[in-house]
GROMACS .gro file of C-alpha atoms in nm:
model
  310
    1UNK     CA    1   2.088  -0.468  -0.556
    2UNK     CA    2   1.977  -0.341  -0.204
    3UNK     CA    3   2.312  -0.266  -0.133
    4UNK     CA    4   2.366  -0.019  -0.470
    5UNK     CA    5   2.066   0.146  -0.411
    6UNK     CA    6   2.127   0.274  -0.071
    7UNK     CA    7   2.487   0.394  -0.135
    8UNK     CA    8   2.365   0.539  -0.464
    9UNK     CA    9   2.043   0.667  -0.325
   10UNK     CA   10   2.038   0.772   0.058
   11UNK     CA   11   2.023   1.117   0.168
   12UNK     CA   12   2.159   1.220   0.500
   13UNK     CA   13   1.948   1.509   0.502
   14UNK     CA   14   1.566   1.290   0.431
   15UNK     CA   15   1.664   0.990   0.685
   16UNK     CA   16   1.249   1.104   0.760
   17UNK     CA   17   1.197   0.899   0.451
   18UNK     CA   18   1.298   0.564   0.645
   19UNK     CA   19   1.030   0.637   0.959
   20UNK     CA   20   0.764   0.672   0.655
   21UNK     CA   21   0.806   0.360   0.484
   22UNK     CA   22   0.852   0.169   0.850
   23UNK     CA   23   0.505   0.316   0.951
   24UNK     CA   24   0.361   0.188   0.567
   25UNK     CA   25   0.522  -0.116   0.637
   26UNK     CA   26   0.351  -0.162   1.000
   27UNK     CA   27   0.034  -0.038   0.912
   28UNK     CA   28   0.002  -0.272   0.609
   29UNK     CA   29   0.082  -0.560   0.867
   30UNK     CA   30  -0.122  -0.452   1.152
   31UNK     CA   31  -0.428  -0.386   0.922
   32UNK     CA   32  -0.378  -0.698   0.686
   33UNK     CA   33  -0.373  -0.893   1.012
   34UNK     CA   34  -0.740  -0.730   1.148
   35UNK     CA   35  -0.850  -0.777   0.775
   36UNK     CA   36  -0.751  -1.160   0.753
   37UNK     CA   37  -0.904  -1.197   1.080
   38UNK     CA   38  -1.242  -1.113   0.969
   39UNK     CA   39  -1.204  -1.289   0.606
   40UNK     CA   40  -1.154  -1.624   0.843
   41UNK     CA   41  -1.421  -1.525   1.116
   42UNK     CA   42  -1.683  -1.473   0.787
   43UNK     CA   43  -1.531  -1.800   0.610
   44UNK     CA   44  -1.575  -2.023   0.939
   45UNK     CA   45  -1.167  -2.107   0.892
   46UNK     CA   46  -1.050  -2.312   1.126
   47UNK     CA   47  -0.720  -2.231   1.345
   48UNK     CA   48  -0.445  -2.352   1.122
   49UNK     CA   49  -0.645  -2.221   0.797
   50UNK     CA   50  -0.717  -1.907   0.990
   51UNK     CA   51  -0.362  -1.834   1.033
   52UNK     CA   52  -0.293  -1.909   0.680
   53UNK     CA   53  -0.535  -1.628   0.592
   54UNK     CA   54  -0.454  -1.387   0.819
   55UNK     CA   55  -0.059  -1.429   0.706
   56UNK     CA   56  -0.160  -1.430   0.337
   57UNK     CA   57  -0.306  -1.082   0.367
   58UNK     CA   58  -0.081  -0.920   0.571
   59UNK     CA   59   0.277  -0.974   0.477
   60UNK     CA   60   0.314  -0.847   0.098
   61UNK     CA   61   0.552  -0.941  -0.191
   62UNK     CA   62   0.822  -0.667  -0.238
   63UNK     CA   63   1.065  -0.852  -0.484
   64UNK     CA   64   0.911  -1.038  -0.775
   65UNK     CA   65   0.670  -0.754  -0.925
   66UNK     CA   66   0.781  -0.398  -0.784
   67UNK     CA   67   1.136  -0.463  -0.879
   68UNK     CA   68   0.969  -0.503  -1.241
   69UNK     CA   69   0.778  -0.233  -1.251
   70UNK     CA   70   1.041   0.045  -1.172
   71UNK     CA   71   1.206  -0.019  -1.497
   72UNK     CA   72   0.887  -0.017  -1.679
   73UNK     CA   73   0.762   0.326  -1.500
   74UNK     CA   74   1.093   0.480  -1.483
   75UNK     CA   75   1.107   0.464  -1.883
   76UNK     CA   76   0.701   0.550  -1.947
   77UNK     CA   77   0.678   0.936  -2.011
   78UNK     CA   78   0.455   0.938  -1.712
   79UNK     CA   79   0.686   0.965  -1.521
   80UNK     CA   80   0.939   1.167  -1.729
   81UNK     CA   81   0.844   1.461  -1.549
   82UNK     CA   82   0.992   1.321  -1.223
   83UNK     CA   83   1.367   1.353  -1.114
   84UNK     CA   84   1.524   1.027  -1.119
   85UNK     CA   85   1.210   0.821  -1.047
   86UNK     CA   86   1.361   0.531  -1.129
   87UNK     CA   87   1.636   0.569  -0.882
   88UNK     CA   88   1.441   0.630  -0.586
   89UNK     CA   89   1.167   0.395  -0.674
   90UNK     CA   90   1.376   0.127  -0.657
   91UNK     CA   91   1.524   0.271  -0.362
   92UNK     CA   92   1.234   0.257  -0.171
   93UNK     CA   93   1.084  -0.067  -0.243
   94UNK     CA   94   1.409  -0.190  -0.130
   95UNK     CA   95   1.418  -0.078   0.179
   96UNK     CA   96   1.080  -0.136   0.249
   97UNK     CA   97   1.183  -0.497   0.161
   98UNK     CA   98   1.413  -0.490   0.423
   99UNK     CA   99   1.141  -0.407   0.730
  100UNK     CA  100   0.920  -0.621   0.613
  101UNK     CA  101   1.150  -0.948   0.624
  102UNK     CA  102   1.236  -0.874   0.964
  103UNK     CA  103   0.819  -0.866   1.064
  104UNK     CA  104   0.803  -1.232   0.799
  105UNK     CA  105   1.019  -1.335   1.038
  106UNK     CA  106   0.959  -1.261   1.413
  107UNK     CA  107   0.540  -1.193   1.337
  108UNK     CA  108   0.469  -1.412   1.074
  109UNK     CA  109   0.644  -1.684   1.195
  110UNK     CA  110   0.530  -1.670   1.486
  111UNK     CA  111   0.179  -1.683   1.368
  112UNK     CA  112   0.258  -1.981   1.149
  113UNK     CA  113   0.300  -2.198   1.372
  114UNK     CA  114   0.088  -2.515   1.381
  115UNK     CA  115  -0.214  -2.568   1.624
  116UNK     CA  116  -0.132  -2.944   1.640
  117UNK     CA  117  -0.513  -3.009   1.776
  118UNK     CA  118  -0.678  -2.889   1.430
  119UNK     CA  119  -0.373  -2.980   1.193
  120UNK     CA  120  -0.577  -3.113   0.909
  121UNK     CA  121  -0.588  -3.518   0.816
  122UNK     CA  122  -0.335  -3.496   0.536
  123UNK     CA  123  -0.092  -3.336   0.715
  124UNK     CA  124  -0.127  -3.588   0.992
  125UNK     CA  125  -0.105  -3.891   0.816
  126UNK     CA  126   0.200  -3.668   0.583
  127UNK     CA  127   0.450  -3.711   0.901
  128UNK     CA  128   0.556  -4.016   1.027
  129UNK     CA  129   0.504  -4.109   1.397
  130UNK     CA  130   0.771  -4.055   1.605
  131UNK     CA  131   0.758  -4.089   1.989
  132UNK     CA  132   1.092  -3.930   2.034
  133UNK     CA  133   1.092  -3.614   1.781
  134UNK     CA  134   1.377  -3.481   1.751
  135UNK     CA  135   1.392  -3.052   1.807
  136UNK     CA  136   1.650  -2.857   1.639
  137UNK     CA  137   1.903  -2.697   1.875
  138UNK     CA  138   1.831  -2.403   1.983
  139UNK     CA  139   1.501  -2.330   1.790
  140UNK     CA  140   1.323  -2.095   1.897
  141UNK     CA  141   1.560  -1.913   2.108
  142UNK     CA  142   1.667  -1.558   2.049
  143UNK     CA  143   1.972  -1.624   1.838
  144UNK     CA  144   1.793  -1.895   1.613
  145UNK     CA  145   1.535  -1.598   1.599
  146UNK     CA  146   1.792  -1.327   1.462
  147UNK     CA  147   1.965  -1.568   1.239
  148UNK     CA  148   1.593  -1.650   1.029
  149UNK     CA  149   1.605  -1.254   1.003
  150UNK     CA  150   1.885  -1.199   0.858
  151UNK     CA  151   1.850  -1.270   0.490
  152UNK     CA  152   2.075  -1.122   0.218
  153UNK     CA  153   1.853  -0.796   0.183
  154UNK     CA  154   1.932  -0.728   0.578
  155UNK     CA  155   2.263  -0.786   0.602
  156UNK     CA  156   2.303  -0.572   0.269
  157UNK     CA  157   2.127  -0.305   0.438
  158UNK     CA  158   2.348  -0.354   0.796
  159UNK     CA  159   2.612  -0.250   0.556
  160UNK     CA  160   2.501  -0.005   0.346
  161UNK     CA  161   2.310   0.226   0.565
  162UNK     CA  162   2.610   0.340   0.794
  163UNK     CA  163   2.862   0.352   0.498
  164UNK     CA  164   2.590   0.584   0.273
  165UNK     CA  165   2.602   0.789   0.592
  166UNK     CA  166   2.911   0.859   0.638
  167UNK     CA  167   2.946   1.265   0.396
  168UNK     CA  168   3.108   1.215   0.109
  169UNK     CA  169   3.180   0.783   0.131
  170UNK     CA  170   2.939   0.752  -0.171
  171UNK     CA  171   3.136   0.991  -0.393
  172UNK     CA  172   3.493   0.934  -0.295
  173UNK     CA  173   3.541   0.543  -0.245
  174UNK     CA  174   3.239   0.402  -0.451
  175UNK     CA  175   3.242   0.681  -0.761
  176UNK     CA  176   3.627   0.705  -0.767
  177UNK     CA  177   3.823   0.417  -0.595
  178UNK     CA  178   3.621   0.136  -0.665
  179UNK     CA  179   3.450   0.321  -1.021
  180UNK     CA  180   3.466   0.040  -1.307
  181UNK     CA  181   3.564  -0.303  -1.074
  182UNK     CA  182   3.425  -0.436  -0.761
  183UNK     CA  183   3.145  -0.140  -0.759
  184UNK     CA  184   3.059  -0.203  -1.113
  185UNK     CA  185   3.014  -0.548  -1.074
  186UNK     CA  186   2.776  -0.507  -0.796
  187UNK     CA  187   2.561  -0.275  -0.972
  188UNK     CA  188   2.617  -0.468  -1.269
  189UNK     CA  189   2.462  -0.845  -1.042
  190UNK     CA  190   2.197  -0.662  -0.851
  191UNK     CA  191   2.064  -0.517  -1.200
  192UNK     CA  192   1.963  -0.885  -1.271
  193UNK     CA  193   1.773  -0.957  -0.984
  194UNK     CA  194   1.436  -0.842  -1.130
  195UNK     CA  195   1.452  -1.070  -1.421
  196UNK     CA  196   1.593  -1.403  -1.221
  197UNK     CA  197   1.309  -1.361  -0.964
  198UNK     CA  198   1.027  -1.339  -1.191
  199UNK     CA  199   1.146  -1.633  -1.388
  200UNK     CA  200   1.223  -1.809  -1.094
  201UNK     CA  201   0.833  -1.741  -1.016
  202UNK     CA  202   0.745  -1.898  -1.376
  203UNK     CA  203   0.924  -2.164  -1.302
  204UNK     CA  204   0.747  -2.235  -1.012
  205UNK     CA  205   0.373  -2.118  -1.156
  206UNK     CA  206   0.440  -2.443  -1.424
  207UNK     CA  207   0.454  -2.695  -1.214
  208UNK     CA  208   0.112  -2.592  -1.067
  209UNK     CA  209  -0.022  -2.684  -0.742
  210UNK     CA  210  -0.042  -3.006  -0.539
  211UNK     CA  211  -0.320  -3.228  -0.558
  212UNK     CA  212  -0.347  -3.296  -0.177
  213UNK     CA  213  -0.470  -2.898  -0.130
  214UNK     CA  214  -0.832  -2.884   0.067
  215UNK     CA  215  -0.823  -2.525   0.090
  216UNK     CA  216  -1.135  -2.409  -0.032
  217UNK     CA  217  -1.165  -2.199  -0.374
  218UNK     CA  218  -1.393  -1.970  -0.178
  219UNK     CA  219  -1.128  -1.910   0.043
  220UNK     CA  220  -0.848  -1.835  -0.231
  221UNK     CA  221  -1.069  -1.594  -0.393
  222UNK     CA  222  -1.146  -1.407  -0.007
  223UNK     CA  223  -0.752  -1.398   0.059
  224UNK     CA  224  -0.710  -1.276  -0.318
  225UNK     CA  225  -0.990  -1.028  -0.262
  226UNK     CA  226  -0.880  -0.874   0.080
  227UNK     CA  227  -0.495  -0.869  -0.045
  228UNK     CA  228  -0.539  -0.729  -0.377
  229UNK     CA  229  -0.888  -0.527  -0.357
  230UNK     CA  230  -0.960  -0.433   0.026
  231UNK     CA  231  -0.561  -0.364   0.140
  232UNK     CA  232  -0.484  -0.134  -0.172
  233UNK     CA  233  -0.832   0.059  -0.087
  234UNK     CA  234  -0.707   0.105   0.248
  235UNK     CA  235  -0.368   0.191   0.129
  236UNK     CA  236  -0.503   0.457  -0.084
  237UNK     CA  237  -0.644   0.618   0.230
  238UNK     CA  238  -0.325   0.611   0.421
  239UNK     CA  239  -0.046   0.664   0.159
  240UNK     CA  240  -0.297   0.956  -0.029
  241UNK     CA  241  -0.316   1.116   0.283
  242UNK     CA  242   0.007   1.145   0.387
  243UNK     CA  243   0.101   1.264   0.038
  244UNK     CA  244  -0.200   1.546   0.023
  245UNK     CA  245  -0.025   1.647   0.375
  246UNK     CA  246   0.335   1.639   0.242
  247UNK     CA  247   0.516   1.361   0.440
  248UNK     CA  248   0.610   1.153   0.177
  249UNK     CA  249   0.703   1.217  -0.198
  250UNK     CA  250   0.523   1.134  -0.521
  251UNK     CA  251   0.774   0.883  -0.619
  252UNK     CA  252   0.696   0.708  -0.270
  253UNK     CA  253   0.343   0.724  -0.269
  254UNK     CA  254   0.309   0.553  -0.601
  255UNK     CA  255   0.566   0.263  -0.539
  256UNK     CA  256   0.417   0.220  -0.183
  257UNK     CA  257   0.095   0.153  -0.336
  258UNK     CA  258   0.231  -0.099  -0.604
  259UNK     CA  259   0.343  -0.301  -0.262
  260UNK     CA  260   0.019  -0.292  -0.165
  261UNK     CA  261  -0.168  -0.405  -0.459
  262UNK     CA  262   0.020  -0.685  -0.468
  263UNK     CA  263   0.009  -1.043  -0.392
  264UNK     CA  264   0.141  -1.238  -0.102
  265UNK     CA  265   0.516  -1.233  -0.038
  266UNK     CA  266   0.665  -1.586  -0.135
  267UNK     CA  267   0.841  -1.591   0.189
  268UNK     CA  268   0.541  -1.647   0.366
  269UNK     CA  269   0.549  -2.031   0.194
  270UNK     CA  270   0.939  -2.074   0.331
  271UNK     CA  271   0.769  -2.000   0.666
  272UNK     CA  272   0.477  -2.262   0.627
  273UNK     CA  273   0.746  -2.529   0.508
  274UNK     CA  274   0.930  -2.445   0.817
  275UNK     CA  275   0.682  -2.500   1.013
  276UNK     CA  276   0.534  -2.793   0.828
  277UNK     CA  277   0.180  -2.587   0.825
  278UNK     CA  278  -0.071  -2.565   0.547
  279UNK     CA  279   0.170  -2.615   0.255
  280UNK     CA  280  -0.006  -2.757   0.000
  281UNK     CA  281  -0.263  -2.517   0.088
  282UNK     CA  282  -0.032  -2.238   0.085
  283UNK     CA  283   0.090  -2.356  -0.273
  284UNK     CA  284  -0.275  -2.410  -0.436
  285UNK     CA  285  -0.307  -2.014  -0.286
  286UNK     CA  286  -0.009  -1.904  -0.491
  287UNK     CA  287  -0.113  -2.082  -0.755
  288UNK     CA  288  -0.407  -1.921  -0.803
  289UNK     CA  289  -0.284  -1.592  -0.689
  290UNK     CA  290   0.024  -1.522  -0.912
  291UNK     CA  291  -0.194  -1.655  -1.210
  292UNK     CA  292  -0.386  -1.415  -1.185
  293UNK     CA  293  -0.235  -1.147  -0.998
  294UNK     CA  294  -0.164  -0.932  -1.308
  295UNK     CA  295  -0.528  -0.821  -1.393
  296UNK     CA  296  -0.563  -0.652  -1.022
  297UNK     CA  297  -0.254  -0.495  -1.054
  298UNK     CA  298  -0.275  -0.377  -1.390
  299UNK     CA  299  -0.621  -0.185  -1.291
  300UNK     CA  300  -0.456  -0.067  -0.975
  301UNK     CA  301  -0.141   0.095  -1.146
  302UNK     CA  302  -0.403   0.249  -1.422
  303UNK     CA  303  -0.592   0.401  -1.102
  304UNK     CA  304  -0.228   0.495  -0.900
  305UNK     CA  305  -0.026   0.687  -1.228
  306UNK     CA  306  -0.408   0.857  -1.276
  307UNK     CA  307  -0.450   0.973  -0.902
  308UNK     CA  308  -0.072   1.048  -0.843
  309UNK     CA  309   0.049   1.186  -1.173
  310UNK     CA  310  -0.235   1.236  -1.413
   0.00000   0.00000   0.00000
């Protein structure tokens, strides 16, 4: 899917676009970090819980719900008005999907990892003793590093971006040569990925969460507060303003806000299984988060279409 979009969609001539949706990315990181921060500093969290919080508010989901919502905007006569919204909606939330997988996994994962002084009881008593634990080869290391970071959506990009730069590739090989096979089909597979995620995510939501959690609710409700509240206010501020000045698009602005009212990126749990860190905590939190996720994000994509295209 990343891969059609960026042959289909990039534009030598607005590569500025890229640099704008790297700096939302960063900034959403940088500030969801300082935010999370203070959530655990006001919650008394302790240092594995604290970087549970901190993680949970500052690495957002770019797959399961934005992917949904271009087809539903792109189609609304909202958005009518637009030139192919739909194209460069999904455009962009791909490619921001790709930056931020990169900081899941050199930031995030980094941050994840356990403080084995305040590792809680149940996790403790979870692993079995082992005087001589065995380390994975090479973990940590710089290669072991780049291979965690390169996940489908990056190495669809590695290829993309060069060939979509190349004048006249996108026309001439993908709209003529390899018209109604091999580029069909990919179009055709990377058009289902919206639907397979989300019921992937149902699948998941049924099971619900495990009963060895101790994460406090107060604490789900601060992480779902400062990720789907306090982030998109901030966002609004940032993304507004660099609209009102003319760096980034309409079409931008309002899918760049959609990332940021929305929950906690699922890869964030990979990274606590990794690391064996706060994972039945982790899954009570997205739980309770993608159960409820759609009333924030509902109100928030009433108050983005109303301040952006009303």
């Amino acid at each position: 899917m990343l891969f059609h979009a960026i042959i289909e969609n990039l534009n030598v001539n607005d590569i500025t676009g890229f640099f704008v949706l790297l700096f939302f990315c960063t900034a959403h990181m940088v500030i969801g970090i300082g935010v999370g921060w203070v959530l655990a500093w006001l919650l008394k969290a302790k240092s594995n819980m604290k970087k549970l919080i901190m993680t949970a508010v500052a690495f957002e989901d770019t797959t399961a719900i934005p992917l949904v919502v271009v087809p539903v905007l792109k189609h609304d006569s909202i958005t009518s008005s637009i030139h192919d919204f739909g194209k460069h909606a999904e455009e962009y939330v791909l490619i921001f999907t790709v930056f931020i997988i990169v900081y899941k996994w050199t930031v995030a994962y980094a941050m994840m990892e356990k403080d084995p002084i305040e590792a809680s009881a149940i996790e403790m008593m979870d692993e079995p003793i082992n005087t001589e634990k065995e380390v994975e080869p090479g973990k940590g290391g710089v290669w072991w590093k780049i291979k965690k970071i390169m996940n489908p959506p990056t190495y669809a990009a590695l290829v993309a971006i060069p060939l979509a730069l190349i004048p006249g590739i996108d026309k001439w090989v993908f709209h003529y040569v390899l018209k109604g096979n091999i580029y069909a089909a990919i179009a055709m597979l990377g058009g289902t990925a919206g639907p397979v995620i989300d019921v992937i995510l149902g699948s998941n939501l049924s099971h619900g969460y495990p009963k060895e959690a101790d994460i406090p609710w107060r604490n789900i409700i601060g992480i779902i507060v400062a990720k789907q509240v306090v982030m998109p206010i901030i966002g609004l501020g940032i993304i507004g303003g660099f609209y009102n000045l003319g760096w980034c698009d309409v079409t931008m602005a309002v899918m760049c806000m959609v990332i940021y009212s929305g929950p906690t990126s699922q890869q964030v749990f990979m990274i606590c299984v990794d690391h064996k860190n706060q994972v039945d905590n982790a899954s009570k939190m997205y739980f309770a988060m993608y159960l409820f996720t759609a009333i924030p994000m509902s109100i928030w994509i009433i108050i983005i279409l109303f301040l952006f295209l009303g």
